[in-house]
Coordinates of C-alpha atoms in Angstrom, one line a residue:
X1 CA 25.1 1.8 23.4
X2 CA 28.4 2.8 21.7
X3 CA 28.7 6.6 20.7
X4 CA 29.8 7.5 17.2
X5 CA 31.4 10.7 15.8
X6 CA 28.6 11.6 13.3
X7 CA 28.1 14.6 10.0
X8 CA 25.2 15.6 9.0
X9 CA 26.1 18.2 5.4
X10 CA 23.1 20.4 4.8
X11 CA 22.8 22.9 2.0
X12 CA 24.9 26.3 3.1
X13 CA 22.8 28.6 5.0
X14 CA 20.7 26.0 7.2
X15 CA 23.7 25.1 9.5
X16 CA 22.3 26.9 12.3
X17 CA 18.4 25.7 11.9
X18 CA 20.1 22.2 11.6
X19 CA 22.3 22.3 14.6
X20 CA 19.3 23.4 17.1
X21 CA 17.6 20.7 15.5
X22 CA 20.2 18.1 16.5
X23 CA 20.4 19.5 20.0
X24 CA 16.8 19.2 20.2
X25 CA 16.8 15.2 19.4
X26 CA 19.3 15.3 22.4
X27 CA 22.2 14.5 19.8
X28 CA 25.7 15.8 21.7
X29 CA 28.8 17.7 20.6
X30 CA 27.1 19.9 18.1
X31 CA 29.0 21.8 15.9
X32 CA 28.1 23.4 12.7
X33 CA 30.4 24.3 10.4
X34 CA 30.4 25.3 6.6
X35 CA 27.8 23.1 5.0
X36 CA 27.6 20.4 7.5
X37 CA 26.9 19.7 11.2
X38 CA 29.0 17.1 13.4
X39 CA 27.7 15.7 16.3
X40 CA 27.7 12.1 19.1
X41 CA 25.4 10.1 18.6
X42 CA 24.0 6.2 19.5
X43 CA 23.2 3.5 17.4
X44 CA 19.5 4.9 18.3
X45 CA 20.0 9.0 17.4
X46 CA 21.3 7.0 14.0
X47 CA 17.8 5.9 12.8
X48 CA 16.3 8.7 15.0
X49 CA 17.9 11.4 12.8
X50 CA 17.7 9.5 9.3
X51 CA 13.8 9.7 10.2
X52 CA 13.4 13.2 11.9
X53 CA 16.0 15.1 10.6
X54 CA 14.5 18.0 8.4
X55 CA 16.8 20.1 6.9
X56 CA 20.2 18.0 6.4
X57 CA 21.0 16.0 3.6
X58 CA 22.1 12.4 4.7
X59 CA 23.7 11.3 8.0
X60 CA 27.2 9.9 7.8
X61 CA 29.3 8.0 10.3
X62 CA 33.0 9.1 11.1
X63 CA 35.2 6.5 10.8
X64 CA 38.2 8.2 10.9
X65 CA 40.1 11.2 10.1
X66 CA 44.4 11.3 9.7
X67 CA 47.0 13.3 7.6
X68 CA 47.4 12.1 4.2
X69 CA 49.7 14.3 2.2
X70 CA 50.6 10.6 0.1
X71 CA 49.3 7.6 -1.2
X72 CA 51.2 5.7 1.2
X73 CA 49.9 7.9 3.9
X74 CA 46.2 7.5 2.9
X75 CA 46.5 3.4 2.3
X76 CA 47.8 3.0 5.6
X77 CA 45.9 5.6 7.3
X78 CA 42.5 3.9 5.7
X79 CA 43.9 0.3 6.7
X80 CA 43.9 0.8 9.8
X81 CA 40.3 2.3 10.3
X82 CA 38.0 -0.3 12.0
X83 CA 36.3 -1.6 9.0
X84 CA 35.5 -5.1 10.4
X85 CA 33.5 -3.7 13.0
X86 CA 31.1 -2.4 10.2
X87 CA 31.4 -4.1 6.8
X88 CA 30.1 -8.2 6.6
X89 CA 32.4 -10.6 4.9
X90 CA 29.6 -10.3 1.4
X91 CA 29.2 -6.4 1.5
X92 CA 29.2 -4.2 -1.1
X93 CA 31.4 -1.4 -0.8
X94 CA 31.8 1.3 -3.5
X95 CA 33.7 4.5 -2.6
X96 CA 33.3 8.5 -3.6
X97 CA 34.5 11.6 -2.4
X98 CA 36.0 15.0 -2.9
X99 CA 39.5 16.6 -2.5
X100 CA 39.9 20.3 -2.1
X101 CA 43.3 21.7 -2.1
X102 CA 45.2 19.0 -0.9
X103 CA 48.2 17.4 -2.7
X104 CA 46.3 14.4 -3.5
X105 CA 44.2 15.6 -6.0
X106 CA 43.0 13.2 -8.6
X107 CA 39.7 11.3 -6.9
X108 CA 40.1 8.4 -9.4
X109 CA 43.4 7.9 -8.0
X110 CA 41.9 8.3 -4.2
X111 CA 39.1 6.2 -4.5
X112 CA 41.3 2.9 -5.9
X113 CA 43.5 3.4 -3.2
X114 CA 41.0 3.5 -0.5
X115 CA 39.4 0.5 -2.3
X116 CA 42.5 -1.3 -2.0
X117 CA 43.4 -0.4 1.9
X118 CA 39.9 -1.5 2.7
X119 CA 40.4 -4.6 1.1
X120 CA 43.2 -5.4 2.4
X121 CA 41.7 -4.6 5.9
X122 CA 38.7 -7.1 5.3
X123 CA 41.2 -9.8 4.5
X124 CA 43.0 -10.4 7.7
X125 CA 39.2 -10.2 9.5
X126 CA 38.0 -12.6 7.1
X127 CA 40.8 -14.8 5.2
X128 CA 39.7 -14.7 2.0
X129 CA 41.7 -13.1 -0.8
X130 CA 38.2 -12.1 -3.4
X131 CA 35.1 -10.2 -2.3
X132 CA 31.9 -10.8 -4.7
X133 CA 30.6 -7.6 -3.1
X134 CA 26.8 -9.4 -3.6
X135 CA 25.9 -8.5 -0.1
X136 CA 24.4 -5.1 1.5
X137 CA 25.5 -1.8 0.6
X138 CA 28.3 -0.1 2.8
X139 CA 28.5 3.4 0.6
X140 CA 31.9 4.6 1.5
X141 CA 32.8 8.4 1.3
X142 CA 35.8 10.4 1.8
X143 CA 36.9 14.3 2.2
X144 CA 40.3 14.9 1.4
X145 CA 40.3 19.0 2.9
X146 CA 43.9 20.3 3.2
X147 CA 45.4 16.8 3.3
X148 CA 43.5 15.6 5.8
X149 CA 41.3 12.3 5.1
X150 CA 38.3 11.5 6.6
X151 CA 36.2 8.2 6.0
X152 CA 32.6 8.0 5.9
X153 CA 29.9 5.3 6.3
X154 CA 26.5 7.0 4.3
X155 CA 23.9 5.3 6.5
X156 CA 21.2 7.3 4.7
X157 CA 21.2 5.9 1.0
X158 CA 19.1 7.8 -1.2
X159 CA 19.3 11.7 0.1
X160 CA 16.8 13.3 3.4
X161 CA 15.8 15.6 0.8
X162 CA 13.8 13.1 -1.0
X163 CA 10.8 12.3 1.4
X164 CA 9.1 9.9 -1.1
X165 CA 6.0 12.3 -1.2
X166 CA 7.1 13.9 -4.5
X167 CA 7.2 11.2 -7.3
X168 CA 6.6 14.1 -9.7
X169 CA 8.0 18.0 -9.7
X170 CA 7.2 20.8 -12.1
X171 CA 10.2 22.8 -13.6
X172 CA 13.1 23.5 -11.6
X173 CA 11.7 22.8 -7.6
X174 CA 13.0 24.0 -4.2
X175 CA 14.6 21.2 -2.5
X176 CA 12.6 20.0 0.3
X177 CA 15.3 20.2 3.4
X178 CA 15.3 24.1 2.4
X179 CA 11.4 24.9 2.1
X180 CA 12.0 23.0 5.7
X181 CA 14.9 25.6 6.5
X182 CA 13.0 28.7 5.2
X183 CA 9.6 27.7 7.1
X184 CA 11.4 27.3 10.4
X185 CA 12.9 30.6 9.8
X186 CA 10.1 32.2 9.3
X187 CA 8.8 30.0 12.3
X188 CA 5.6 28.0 11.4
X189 CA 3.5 27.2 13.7
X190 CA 0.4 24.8 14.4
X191 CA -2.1 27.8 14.0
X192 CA -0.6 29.6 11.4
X193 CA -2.4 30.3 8.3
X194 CA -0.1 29.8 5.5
X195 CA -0.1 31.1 1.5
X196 CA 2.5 30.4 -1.1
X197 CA 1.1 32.0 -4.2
X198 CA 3.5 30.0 -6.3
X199 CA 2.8 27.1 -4.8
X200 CA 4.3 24.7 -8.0
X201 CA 4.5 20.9 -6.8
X202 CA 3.9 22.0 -3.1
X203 CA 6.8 21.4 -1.4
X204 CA 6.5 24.9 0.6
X205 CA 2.8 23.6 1.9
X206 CA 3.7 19.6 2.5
X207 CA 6.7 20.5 4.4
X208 CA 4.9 23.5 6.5
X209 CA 2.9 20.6 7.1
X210 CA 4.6 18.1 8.3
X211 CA 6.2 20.6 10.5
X212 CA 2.7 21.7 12.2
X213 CA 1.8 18.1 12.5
X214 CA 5.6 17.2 13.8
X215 CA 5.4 14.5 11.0
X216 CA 9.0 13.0 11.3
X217 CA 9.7 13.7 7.2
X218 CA 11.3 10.2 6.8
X219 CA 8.5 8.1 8.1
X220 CA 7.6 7.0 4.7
X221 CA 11.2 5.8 3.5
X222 CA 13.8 3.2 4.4
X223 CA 17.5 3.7 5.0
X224 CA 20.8 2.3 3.8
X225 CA 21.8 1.2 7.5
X226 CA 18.2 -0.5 8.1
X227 CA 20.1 -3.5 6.5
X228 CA 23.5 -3.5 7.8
X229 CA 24.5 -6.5 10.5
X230 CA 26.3 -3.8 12.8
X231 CA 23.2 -1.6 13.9
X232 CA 20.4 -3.3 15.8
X233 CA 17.2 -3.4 13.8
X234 CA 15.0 -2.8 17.1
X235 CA 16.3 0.9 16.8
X236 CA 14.6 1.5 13.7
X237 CA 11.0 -0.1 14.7
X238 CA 11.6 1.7 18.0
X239 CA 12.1 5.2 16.4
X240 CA 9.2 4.4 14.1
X241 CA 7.3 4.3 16.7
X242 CA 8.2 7.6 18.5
X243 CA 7.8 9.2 15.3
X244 CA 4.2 8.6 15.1
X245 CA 3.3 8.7 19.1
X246 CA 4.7 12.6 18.0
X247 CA 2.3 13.3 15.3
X248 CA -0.1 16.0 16.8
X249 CA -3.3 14.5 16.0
X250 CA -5.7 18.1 16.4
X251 CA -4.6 21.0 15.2
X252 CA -6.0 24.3 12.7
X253 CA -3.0 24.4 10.5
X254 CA -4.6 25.2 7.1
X255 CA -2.0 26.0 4.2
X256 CA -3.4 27.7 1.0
X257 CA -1.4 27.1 -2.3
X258 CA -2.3 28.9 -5.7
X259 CA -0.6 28.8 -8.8
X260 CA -1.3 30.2 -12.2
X261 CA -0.5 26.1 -13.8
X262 CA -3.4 23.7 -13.8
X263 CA -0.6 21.1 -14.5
X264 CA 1.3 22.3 -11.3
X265 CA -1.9 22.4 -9.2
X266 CA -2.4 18.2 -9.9
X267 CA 1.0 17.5 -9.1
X268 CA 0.9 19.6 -5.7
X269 CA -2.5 17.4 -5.0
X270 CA -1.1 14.2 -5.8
X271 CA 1.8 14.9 -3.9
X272 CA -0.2 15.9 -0.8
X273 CA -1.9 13.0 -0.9
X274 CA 0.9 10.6 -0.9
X275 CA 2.1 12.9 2.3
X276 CA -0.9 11.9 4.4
X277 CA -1.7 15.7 4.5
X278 CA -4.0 16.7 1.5
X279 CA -6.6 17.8 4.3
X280 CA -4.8 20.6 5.4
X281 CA -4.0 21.8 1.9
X282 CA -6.4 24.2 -0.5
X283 CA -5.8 24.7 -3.8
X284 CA -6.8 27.0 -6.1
X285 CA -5.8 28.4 -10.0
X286 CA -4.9 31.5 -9.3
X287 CA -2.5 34.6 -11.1
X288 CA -0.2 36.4 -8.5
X289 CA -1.9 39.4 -9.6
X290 CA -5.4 38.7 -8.0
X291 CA -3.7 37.3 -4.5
X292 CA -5.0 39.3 -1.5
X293 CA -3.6 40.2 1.7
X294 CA -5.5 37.2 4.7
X295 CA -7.3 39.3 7.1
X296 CA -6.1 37.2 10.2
X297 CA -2.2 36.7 11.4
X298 CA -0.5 34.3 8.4
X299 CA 3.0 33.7 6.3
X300 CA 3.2 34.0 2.7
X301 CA 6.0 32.0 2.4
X302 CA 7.2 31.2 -1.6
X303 CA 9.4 30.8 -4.1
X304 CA 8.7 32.7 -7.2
X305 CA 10.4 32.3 -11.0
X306 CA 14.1 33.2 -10.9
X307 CA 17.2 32.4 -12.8
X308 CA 16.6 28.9 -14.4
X309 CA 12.9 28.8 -13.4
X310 CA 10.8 29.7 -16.7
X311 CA 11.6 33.6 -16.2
X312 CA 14.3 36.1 -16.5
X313 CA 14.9 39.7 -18.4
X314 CA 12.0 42.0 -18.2
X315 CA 9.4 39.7 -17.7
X316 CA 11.1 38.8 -14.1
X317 CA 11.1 42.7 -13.5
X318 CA 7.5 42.8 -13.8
X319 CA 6.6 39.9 -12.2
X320 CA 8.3 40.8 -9.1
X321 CA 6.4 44.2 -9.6
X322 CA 3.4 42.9 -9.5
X323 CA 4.2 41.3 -6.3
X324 CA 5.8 44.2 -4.5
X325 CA 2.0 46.2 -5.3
X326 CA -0.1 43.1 -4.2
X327 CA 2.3 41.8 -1.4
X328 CA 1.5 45.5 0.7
X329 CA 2.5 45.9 4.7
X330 CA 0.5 44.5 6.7
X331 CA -0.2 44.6 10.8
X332 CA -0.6 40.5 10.8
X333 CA 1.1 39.4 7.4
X334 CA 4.4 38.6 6.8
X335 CA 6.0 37.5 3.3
X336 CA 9.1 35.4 3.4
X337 CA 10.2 35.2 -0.4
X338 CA 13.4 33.5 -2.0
X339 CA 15.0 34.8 -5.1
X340 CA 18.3 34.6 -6.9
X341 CA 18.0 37.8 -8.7
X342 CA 20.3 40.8 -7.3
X343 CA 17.5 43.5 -8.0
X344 CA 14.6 41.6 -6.3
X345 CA 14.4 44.5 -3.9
X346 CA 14.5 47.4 -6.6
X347 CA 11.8 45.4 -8.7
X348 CA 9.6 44.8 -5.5
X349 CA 9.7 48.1 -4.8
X350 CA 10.7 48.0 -0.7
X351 CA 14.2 46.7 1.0
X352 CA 13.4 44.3 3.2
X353 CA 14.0 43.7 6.5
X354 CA 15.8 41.3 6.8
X355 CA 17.9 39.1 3.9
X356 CA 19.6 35.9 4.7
X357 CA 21.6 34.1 2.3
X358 CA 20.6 30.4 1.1
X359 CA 21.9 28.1 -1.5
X360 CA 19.2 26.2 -3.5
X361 CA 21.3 23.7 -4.8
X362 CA 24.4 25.4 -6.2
X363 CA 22.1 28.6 -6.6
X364 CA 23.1 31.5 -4.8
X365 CA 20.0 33.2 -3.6
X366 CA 18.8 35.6 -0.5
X367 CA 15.6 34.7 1.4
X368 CA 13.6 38.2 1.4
X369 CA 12.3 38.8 5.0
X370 CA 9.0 41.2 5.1
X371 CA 8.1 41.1 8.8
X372 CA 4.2 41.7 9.8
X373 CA 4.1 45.5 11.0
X374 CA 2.7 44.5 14.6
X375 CA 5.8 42.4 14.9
X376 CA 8.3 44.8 13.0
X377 CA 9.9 46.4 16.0
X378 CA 9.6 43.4 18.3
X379 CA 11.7 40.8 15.7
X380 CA 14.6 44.2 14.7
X381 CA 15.0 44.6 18.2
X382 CA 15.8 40.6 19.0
X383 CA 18.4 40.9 16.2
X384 CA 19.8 44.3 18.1
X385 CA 19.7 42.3 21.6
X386 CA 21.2 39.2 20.4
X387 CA 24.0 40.8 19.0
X388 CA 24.9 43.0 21.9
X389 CA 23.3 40.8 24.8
X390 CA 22.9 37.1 23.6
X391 CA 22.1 35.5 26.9
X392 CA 18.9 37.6 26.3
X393 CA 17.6 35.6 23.3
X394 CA 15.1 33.6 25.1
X395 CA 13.4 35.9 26.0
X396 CA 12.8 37.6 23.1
X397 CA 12.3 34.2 21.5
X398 CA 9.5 34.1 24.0
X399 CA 7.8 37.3 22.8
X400 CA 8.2 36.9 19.2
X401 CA 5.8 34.9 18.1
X402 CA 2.5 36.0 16.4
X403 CA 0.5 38.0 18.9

């Protein structure tokens, strides 16, 4: 099969949960960088990712990349990219991008000129001088970063974020790829016990999951690139397949959601249903206030009013005050919480342990990190060995998991 240069953008902060996710699938040349990962990949890791990819946002194939400090420089440079190899005499082909500081600055400007280069490409492949565009769709996208162009293929279509599970949200929801991110930070496994006390729509609990389960997250969708000529369509019934020889069929994952909203609750049921996983769900109606601490090892993983979400001012403050006196230290709970508001700690009443920055959506926030007191020193001193001794990790990888 031929190998293709291939980027995968993720929101900013998952880069590294995404990259060992790509080495995992077997996917080569991994390299994360700001807000994307690139990799080598087949016309198989194609439909493999688009399926089992969890935390990026869409999978896009390199065409290209070339100076292009002019118009000139980007028409021809665009021209000569292989589009023939990829685009069919009827397809449609709209373009989009970005530039960032790069003398070419006007995207209106860059996207008619790419239009036209490609054009003109498909006409000495095909000898004709019109295109109807009434074919399949061949979304084109460009980055114009320090005048340098690269071209894109989007073989994902509609965005890895949206399974298909959530037709319906409450106000203001995490995005899926980063309740995927935070719950493989906080490392979820088949026999945890999981609690998200704000448990809204339900993302936190579908995706945990999927995850215990090793439900591929796009087994319920179809792709942009499912329908284009160039990519065998045996890859995507193959992949399919693996995907669901994957599923773990036994396991004692139970997640427990709660939420103050009635309204919320029915979504979050409806939601697990359409996910194939309502049975390892339980919901209650439930104030954050009467939430006690699971008397067996567990995550509360969850993501409470902030910013835009319903809350702000002092009823935020006391919120997260009532949390810091119900969420107390525990020997076999930890509490993983996100939050966009800088005096989360001060309100909760401890520092925690560990903050990480994440972006949900544009939305700068800081995943809390309350580790369970019997893993406490174990997890602070694999962040003191990996950063003095990193051919040590394994190891304590090994020996960090829920005793």
């Amino acid at each position: 099969m031929p190998e293709h240069k291939l980027c995968v953008p993720c929101l900013f902060g998952l880069e590294g949960p995404l990259g060992n996710e790509l080495r995992h699938m077997g996917l080569r040349d991994v390299m994360p960088e700001n807000g994307r990962v690139r990799c080598t990949g087949s016309d198989a890791d194609i439909a493999r990712m688009n399926l089992r990819c969890r935390f990026g946002e869409r999978v896009l194939l390199e065409l290209g990349s070339f100076p292009a400090p002019t118009f000139d420089a980007l028409f021809e440079g665009v021209k000569a990219l292989p589009w023939p190899q990829y685009l069919s005499a009827d397809a449609a082909f709209p373009v989009k991008g970005y530039s960032l500081e790069s003398a070419l600055h006007s995207v209106p400007d860059c996207q008619k000129i790419i239009k036209k280069a490609v054009v003109e490409s498909l006409k000495q492949r095909y000898h004709v001088t019109w295109f109807a565009e009434t074919g399949t769709l061949y979304q084109i996208q460009f980055s114009l970063v320090h005048d340098t162009a690269t071209l894109y293929l989007d073989t994902t279509g509609t965005p890895l974020h949206k399974r298909g599970y959530r037709k319906v949200a409450n106000l203001a929801p995490i995005r899926e790829t980063l309740a995927a991110g935070i719950l493989d930070i906080a490392r979820i496994y088949p026999d945890t016990q999981l609690y998200d006390p704000f448990c809204g729509s339900g993302t936190f609990l579908i995706e945990a999951a999927y995850k215990a389960k090793n439900i591929a997250p796009g087994i319920y969708r179809r792709f942009a690139a499912e329908k284009w000529d160039c990519l065998p369509s045996k890859i995507w019934k193959k992949s399919r397949e693996e995907a669901i020889e994957k599923i773990r069929k036994d396991i004692e994952f139970i997640a427990f959601g709660s939420d103050i909203s009635q309204d919320s609750l029915e979504i979050a049921e409806a939601n697990a249903r359409r996910a194939g996983i309502s049975g390892l769900i339980r919901l209650e109606k439930a104030d954050v206030k009467n939430f006690t601490i699971p008397d067996r090892k567990s995550l509360v993983v969850t993501n409470p009013p902030y910013g835009e979400r319903l809350m702000n001012g002092e009823d935020l403050t006391k919120l997260y005050q009532t949390m810091g006196n119900v969420f107390q230290p525990s020997q076999q709970t930890a509490y993983y919480i996100i939050s966009s508001a800088e005096n989360f700690e001060r309100s909760f009443g401890r520092k925690a342990d560990k903050k990480r920055k994440l972006y949900n959506g544009m939305l700068k926030c800081n995943l809390y990190q309350y580790f369970a007191q019997l893993l406490r020193p174990v997890l602070l001193l694999t962040v003191t060995v990996w950063k003095t001794s990193p051919s040590a990790l394994p190891f304590c990888y090994g020996i960090c998991r829920y005793p």
